[in-house]
PDB file of C-alpha atoms in Angstrom:
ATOM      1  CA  UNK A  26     138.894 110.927 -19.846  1.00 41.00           C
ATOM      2  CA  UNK A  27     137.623 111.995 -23.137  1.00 41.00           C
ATOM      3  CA  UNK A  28     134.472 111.549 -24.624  1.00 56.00           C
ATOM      4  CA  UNK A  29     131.232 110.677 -22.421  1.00 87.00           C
ATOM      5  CA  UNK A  30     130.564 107.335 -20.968  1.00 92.00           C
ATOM      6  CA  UNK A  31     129.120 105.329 -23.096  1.00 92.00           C
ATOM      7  CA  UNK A  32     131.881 106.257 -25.965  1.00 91.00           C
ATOM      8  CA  UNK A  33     134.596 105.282 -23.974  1.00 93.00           C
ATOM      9  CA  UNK A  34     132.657 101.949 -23.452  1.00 94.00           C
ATOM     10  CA  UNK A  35     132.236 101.133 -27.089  1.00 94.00           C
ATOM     11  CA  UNK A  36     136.228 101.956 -27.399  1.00 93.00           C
ATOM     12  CA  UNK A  37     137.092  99.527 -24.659  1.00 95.00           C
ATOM     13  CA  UNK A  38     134.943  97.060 -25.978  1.00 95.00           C
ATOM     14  CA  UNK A  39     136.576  97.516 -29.293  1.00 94.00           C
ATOM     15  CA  UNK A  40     139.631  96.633 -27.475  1.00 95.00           C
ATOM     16  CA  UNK A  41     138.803  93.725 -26.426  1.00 94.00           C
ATOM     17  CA  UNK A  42     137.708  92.800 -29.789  1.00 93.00           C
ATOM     18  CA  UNK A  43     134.154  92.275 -28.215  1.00 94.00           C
ATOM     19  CA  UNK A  44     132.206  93.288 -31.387  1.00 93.00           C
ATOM     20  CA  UNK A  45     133.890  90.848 -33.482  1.00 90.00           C
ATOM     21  CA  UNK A  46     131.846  88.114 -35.127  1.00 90.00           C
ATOM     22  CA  UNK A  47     128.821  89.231 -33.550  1.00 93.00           C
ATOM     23  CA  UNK A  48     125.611  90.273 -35.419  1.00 92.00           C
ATOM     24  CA  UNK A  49     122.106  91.474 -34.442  1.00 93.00           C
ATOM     25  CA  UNK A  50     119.416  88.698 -33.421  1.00 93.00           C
ATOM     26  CA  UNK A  51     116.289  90.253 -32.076  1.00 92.00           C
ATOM     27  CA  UNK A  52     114.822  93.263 -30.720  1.00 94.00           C
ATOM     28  CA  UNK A  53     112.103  93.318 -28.364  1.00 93.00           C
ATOM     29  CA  UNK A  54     110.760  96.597 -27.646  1.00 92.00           C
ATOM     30  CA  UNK A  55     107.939  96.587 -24.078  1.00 91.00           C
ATOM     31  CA  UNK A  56     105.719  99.117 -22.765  1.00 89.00           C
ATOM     32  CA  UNK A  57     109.200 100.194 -20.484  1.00 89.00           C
ATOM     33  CA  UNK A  58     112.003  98.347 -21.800  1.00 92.00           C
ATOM     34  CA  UNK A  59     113.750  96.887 -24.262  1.00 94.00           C
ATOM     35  CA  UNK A  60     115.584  94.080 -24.916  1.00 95.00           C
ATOM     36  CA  UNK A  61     118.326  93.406 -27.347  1.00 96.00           C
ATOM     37  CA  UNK A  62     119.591  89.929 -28.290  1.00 95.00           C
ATOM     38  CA  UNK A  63     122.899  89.618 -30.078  1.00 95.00           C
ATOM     39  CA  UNK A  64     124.367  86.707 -31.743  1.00 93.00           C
ATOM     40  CA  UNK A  65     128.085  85.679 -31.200  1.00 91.00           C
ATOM     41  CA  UNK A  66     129.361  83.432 -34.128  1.00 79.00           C
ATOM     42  CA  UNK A  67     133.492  83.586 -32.575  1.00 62.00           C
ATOM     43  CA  UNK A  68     135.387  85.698 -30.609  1.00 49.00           C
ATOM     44  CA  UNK A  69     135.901  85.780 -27.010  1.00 51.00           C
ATOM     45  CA  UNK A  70     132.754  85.554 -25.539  1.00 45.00           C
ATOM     46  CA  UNK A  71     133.597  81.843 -26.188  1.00 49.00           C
ATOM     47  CA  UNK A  72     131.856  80.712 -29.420  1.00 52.00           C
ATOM     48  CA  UNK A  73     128.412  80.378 -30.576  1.00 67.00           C
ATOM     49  CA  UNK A  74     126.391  82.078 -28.042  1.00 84.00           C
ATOM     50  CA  UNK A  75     123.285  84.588 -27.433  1.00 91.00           C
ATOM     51  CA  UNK A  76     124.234  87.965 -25.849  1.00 95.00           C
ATOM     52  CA  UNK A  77     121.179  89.986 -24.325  1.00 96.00           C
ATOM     53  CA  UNK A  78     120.966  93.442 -22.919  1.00 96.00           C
ATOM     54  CA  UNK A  79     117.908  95.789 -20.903  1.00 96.00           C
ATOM     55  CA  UNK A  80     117.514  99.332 -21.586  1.00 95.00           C
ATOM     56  CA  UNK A  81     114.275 101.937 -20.492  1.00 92.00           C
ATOM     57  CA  UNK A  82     112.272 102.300 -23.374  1.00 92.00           C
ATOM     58  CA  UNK A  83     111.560 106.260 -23.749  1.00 88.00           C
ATOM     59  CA  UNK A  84     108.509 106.087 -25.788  1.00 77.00           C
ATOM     60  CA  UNK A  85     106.567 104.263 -23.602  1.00 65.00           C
ATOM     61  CA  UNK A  86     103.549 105.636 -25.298  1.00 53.00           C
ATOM     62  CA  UNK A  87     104.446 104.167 -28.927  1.00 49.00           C
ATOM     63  CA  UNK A  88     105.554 100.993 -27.865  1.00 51.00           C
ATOM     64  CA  UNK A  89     105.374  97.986 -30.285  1.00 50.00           C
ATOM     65  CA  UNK A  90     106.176  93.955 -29.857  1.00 49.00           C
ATOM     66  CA  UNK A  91     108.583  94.242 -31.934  1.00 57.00           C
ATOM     67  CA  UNK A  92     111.498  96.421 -34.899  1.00 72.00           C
ATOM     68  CA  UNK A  93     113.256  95.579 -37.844  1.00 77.00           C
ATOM     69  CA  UNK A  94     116.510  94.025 -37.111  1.00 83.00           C
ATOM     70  CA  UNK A  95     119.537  95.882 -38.599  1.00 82.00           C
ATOM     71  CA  UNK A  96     121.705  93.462 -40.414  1.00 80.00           C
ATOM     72  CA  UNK A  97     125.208  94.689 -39.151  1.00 88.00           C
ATOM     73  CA  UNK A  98     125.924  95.905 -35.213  1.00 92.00           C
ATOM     74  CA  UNK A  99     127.390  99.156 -36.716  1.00 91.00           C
ATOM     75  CA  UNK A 100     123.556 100.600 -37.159  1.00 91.00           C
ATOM     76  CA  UNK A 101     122.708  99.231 -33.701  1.00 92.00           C
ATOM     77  CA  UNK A 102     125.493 101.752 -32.423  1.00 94.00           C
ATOM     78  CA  UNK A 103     125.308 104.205 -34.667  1.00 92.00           C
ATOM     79  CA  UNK A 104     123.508 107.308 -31.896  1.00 90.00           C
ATOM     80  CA  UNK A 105     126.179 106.460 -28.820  1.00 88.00           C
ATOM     81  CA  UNK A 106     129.026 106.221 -30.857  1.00 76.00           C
ATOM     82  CA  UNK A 107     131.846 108.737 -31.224  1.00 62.00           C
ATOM     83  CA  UNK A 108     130.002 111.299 -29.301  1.00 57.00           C
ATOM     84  CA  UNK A 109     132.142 113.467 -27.016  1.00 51.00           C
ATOM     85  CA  UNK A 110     129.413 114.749 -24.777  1.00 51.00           C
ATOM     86  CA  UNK A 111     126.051 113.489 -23.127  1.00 58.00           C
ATOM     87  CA  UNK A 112     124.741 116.698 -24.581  1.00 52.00           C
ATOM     88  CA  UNK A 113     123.911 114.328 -27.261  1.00 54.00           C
ATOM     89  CA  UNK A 114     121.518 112.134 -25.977  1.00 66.00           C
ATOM     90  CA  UNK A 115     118.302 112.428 -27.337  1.00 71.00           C
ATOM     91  CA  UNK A 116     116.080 110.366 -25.360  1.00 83.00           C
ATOM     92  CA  UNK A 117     114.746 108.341 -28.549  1.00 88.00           C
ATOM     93  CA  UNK A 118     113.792 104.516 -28.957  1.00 91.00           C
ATOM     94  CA  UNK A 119     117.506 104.187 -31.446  1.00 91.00           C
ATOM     95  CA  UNK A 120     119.439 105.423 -28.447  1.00 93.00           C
ATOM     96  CA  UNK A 121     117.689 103.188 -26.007  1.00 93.00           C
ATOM     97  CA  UNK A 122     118.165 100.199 -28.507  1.00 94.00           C
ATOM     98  CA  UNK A 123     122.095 101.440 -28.731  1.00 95.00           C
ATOM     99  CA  UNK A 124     122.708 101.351 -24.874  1.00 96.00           C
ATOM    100  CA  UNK A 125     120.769  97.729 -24.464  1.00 96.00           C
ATOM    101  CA  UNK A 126     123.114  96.839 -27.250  1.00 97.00           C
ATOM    102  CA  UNK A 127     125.794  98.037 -25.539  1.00 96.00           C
ATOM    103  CA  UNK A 128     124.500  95.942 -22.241  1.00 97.00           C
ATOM    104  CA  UNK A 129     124.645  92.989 -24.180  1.00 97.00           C
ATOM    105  CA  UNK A 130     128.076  93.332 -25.578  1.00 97.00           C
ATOM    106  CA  UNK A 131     130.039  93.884 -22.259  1.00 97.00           C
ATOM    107  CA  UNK A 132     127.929  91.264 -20.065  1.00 94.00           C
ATOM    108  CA  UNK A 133     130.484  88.823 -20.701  1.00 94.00           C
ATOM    109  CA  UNK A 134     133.115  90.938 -19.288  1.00 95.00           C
ATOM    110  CA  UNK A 135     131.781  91.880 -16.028  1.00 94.00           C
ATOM    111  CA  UNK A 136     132.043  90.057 -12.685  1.00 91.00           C
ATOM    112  CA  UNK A 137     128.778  90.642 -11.079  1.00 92.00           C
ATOM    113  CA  UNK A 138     127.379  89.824  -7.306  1.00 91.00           C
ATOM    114  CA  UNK A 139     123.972  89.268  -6.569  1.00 90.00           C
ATOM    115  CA  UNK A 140     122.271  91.864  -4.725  1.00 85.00           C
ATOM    116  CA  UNK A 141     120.687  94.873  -4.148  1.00 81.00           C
ATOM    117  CA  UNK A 142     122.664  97.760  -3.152  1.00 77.00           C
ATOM    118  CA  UNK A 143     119.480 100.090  -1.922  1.00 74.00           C
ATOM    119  CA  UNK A 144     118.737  97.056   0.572  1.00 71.00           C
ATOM    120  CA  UNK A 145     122.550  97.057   1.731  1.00 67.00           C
ATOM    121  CA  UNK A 146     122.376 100.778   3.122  1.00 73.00           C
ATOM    122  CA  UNK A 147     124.058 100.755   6.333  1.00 75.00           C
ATOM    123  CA  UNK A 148     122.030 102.218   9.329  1.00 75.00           C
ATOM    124  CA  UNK A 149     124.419 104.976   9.392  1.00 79.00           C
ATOM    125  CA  UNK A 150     122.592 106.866   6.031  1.00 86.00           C
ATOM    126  CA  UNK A 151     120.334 109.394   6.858  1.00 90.00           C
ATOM    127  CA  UNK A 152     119.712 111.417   3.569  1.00 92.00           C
ATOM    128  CA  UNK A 153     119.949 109.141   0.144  1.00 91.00           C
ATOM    129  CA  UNK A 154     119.730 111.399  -2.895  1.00 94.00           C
ATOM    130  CA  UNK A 155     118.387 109.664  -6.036  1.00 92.00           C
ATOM    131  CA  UNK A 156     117.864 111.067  -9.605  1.00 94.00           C
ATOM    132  CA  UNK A 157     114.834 109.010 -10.712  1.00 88.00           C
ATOM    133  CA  UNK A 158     112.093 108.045  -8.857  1.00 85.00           C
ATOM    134  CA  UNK A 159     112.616 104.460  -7.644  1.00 80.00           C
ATOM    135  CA  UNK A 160     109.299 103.847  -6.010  1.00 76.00           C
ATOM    136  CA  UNK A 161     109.213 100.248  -5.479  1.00 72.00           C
ATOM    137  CA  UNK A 162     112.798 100.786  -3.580  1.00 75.00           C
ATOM    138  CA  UNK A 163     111.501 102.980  -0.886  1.00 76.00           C
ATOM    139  CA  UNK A 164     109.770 100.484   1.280  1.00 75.00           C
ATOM    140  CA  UNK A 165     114.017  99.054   1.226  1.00 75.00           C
ATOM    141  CA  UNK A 166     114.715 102.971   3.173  1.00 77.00           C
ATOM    142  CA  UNK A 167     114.166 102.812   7.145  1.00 78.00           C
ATOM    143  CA  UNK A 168     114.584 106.105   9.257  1.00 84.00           C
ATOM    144  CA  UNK A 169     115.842 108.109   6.081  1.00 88.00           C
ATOM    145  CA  UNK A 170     114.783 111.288   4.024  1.00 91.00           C
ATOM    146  CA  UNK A 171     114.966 110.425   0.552  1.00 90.00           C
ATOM    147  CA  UNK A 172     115.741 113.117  -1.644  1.00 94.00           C
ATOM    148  CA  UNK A 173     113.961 112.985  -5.481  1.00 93.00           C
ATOM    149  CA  UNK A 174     115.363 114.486  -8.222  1.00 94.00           C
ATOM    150  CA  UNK A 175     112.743 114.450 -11.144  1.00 91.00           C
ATOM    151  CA  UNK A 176     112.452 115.851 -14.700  1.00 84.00           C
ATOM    152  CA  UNK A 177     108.662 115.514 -14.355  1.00 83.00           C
ATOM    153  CA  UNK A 178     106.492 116.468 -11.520  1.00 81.00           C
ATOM    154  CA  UNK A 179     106.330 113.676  -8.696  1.00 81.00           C
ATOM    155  CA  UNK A 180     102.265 112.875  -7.966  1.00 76.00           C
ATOM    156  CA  UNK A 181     101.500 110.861  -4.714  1.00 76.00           C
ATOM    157  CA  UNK A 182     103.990 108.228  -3.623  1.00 80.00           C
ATOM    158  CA  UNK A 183     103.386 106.105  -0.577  1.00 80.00           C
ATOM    159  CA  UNK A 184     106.109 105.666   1.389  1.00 80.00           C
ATOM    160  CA  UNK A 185     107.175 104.030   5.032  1.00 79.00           C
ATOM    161  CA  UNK A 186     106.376 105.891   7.961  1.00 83.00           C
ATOM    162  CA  UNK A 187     109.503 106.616   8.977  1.00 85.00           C
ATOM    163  CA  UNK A 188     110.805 107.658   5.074  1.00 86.00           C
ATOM    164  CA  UNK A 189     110.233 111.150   4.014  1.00 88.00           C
ATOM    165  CA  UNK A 190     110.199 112.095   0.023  1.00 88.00           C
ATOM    166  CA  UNK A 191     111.334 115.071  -1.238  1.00 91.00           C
ATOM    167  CA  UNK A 192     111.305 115.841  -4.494  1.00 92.00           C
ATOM    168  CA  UNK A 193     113.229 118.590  -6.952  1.00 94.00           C
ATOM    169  CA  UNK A 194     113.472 119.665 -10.107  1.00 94.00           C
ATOM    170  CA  UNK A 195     116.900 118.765 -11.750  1.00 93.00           C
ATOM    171  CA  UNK A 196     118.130 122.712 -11.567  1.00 94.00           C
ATOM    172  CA  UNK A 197     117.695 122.019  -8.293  1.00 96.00           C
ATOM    173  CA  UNK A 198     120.591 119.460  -8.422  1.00 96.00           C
ATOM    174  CA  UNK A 199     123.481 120.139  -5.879  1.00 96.00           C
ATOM    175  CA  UNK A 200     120.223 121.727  -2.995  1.00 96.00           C
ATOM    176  CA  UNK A 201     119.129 118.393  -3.500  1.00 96.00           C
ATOM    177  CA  UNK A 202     122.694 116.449  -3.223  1.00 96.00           C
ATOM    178  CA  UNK A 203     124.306 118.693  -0.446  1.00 96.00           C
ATOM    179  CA  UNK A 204     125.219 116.893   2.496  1.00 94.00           C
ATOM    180  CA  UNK A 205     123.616 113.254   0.931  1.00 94.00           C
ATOM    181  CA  UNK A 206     125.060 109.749   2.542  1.00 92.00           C
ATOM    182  CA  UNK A 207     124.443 108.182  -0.621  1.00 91.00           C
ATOM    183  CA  UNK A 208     123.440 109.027  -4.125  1.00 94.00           C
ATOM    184  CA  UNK A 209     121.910 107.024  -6.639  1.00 93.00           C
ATOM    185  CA  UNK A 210     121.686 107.457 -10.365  1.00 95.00           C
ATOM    186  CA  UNK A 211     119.579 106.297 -12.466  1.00 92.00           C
ATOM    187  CA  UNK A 212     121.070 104.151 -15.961  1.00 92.00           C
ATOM    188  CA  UNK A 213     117.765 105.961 -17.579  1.00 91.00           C
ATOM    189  CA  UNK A 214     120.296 108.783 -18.220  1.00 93.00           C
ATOM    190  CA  UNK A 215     121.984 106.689 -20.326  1.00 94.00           C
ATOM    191  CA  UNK A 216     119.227 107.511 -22.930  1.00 93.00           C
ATOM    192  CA  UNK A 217     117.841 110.836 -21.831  1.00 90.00           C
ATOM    193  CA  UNK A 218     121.194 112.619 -21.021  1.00 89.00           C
ATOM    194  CA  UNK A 219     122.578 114.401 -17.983  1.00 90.00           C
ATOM    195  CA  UNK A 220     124.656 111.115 -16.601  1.00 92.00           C
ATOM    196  CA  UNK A 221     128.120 112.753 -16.289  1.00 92.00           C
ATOM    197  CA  UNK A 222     126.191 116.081 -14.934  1.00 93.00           C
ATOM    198  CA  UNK A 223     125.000 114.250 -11.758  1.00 95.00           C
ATOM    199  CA  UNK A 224     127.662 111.890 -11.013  1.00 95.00           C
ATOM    200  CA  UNK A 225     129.967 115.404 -11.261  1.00 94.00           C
ATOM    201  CA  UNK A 226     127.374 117.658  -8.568  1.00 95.00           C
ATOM    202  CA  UNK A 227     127.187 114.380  -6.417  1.00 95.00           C
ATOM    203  CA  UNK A 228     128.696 115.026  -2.567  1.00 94.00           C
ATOM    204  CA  UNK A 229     132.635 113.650  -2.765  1.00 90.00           C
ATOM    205  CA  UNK A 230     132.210 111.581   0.548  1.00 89.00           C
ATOM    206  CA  UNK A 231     129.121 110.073  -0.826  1.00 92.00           C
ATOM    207  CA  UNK A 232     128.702 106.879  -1.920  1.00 91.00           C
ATOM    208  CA  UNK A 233     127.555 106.882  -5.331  1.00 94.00           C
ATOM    209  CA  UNK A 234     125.597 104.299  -7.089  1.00 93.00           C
ATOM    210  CA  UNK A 235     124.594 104.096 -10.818  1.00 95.00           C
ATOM    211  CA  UNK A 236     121.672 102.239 -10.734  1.00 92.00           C
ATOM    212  CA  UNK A 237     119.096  99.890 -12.927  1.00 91.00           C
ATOM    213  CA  UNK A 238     119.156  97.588 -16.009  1.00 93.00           C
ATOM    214  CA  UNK A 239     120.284 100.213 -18.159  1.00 94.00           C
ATOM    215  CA  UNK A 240     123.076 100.737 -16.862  1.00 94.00           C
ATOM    216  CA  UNK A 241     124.786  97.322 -17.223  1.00 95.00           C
ATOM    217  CA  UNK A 242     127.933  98.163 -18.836  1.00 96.00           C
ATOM    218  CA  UNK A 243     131.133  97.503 -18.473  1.00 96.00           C
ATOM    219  CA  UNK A 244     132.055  99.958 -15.054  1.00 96.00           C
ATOM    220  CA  UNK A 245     135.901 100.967 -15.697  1.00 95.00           C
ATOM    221  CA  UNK A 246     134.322 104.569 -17.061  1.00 95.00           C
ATOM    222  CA  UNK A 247     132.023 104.439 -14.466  1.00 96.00           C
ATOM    223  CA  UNK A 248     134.316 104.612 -12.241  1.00 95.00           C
ATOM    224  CA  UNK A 249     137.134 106.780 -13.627  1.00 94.00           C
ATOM    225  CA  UNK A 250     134.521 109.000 -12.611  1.00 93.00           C
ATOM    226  CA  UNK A 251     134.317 108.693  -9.093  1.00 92.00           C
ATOM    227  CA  UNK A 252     131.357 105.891  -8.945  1.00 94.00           C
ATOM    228  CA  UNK A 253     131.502 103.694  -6.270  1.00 93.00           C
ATOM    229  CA  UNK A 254     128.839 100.970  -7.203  1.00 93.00           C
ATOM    230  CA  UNK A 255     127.449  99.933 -10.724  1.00 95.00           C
ATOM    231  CA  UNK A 256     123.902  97.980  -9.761  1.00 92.00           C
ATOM    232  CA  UNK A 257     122.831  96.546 -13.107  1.00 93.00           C
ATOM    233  CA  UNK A 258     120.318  93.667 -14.525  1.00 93.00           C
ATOM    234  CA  UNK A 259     122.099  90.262 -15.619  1.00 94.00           C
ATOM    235  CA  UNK A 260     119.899  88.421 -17.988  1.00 94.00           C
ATOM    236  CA  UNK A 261     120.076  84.559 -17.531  1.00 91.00           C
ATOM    237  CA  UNK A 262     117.640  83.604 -19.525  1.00 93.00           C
ATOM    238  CA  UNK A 263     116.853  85.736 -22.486  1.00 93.00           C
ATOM    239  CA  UNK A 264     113.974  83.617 -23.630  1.00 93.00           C
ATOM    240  CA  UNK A 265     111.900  84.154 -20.528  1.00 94.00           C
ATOM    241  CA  UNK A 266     112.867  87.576 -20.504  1.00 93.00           C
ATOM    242  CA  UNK A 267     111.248  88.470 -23.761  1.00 93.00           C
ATOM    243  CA  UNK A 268     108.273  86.918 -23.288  1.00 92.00           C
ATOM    244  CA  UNK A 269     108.174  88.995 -19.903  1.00 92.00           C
ATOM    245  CA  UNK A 270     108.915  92.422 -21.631  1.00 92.00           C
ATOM    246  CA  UNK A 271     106.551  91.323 -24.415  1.00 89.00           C
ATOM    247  CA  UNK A 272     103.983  91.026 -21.813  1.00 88.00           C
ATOM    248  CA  UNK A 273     104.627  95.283 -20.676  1.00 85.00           C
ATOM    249  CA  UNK A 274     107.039  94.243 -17.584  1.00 84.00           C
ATOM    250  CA  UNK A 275     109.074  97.010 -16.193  1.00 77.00           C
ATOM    251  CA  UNK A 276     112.404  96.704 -14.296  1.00 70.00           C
ATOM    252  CA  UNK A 277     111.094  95.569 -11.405  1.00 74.00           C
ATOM    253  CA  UNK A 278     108.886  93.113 -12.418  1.00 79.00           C
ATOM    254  CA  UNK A 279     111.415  91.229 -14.829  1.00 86.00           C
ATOM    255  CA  UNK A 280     113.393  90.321 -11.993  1.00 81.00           C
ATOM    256  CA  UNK A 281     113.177  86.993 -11.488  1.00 81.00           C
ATOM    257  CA  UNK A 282     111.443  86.364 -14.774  1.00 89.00           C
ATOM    258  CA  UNK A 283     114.635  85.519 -16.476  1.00 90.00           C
ATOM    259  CA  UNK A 284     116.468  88.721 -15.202  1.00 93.00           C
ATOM    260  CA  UNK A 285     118.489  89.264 -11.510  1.00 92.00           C
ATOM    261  CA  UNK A 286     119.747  91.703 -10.029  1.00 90.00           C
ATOM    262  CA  UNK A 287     123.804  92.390  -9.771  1.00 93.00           C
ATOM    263  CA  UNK A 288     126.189  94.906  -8.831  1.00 93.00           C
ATOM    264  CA  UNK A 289     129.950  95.421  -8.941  1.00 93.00           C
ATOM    265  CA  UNK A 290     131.961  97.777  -6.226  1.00 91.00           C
ATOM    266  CA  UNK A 291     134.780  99.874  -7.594  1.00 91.00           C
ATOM    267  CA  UNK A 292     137.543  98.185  -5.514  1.00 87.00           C
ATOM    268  CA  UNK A 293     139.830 101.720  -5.229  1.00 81.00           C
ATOM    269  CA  UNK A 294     137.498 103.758  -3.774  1.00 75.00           C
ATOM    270  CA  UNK A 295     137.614 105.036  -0.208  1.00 67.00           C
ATOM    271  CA  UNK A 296     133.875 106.219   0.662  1.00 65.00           C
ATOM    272  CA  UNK A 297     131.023 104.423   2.490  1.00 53.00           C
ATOM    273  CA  UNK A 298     131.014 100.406   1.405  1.00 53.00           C
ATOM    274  CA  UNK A 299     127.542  99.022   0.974  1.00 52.00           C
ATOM    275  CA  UNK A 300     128.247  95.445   2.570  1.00 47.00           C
TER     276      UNK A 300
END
């Protein structure tokens, strides 16, 4: 495979003539997300329709209700596409608009099912390696030591009695991943970089999970690489789910605000199933 992920999805797309007749409609940018709402005039999505997409906003700091709308999808694009490398990320609000805009564009082309896959871990994991802190998720772990791999130091998390959180730095990488059940990715490093570095270092009997709304793209390059399980956000009503990220909701809270949560299993591979 050439080029990084998120390349390779704007060439499939392009295949599939997804980005024809469709133009910007509104972005939404939240105190931790934002949302992208495309317009599809013809094509075949299947007519006039809205497209949205979820990605992690990286300047939470600077957030504002709302951006200029770019009048062609081209500009929307522009920071993911052509690169060859994730070495290009940058971690900026443009790239985090380009990947929800990228969401948007291939959620009519994925078959999702409804679920969680860090509640379907079979009672058979006993060390679960995740790159992002997924907080909320932990009280899903029973009887497991949860491994933490952080770019920022991790301050007091509560966790079940039975969990136990440790956390490392990411040069700390394959310590933390050696001899993990399952890994999980987080789609954040769609924007900050270091995607196809941790999918690479993770275990190859592992099940491996790329994880979280940003990450709701179309999976074929996902899992060229070896992933097992792509565990996006499918937006069913965008309307509802503005007015939710207008209001600061994160992933977590948007679910069930006009967002649910999906995942598709890569149907070749051979390591630990989650169901």
């Amino acid at each position: 495979m050439t080029g990084d992920v998120l390349s390779v999805v704007v060439e499939e797309l392009k295949d599939r003539n997804a980005l024809s007749g469709v133009r910007p409609h509104e972005i939404t940018v939240g105190e931790s997300v934002v949302l992208v709402e495309l317009f599809v005039e013809d094509g075949d999505s299947g007519g006039n329709e809205r497209l949205a997409g979820l990605a992690h906003n990286p300047e939470r700091d600077d957030a504002s209700a709302s951006v200029s709308v770019p009048r062609d999808l081209a500009t929307l694009l522009a920071p993911i596409e052509g690169s060859k490398t994730d070495s290009s990320a940058d971690g900026s609000i443009d790239r985090a608009i380009a990947v929800a805009t990228l969401n948007a564009l291939s959620s009519p082309y994925i078959e999702w099912e409804s679920g969680d896959p860090m509640a379907l871990l079979p009672p058979s994991v006993d060390v679960v390696a995740t790159v992002g802190l997924f907080a909320p998720a932990l009280r899903k772990f029973a009887d497991v030591e949860v491994r933490v791999i952080e770019r920022e130091p991790i301050g007091a998390v509560e966790t079940p009695d039975d969990v136990t959180l440790r956390p490392f730095r990411p040069t700390e990488t394959t310590m933390a991943m050696s001899g993990a059940d399952a890994v999980f990715v987080t789609g954040s490093t769609f924007v900050y970089g270091g995607l196809e570095r941790y999918v690479a270092a993770a275990p190859e009997l592992a099940s491996l999970i790329v994880v979280g709304a940003t990450a709701t793209v179309l999976p074929r390059p996902l899992f060229d690489r070896g992933v097992d399980v792509v565990a996006g956000a499918e937006i069913a009503d965008p309307d509802r789910a503005r007015r939710a990220v207008e209001a600061g909701a994160c992933g977590t809270d948007l679910h069930n605000r006009g967002v649910r949560k999906v995942y598709t299993e890569n149907e070749s591979s051979t390591n630990l199933r989650l169901r």
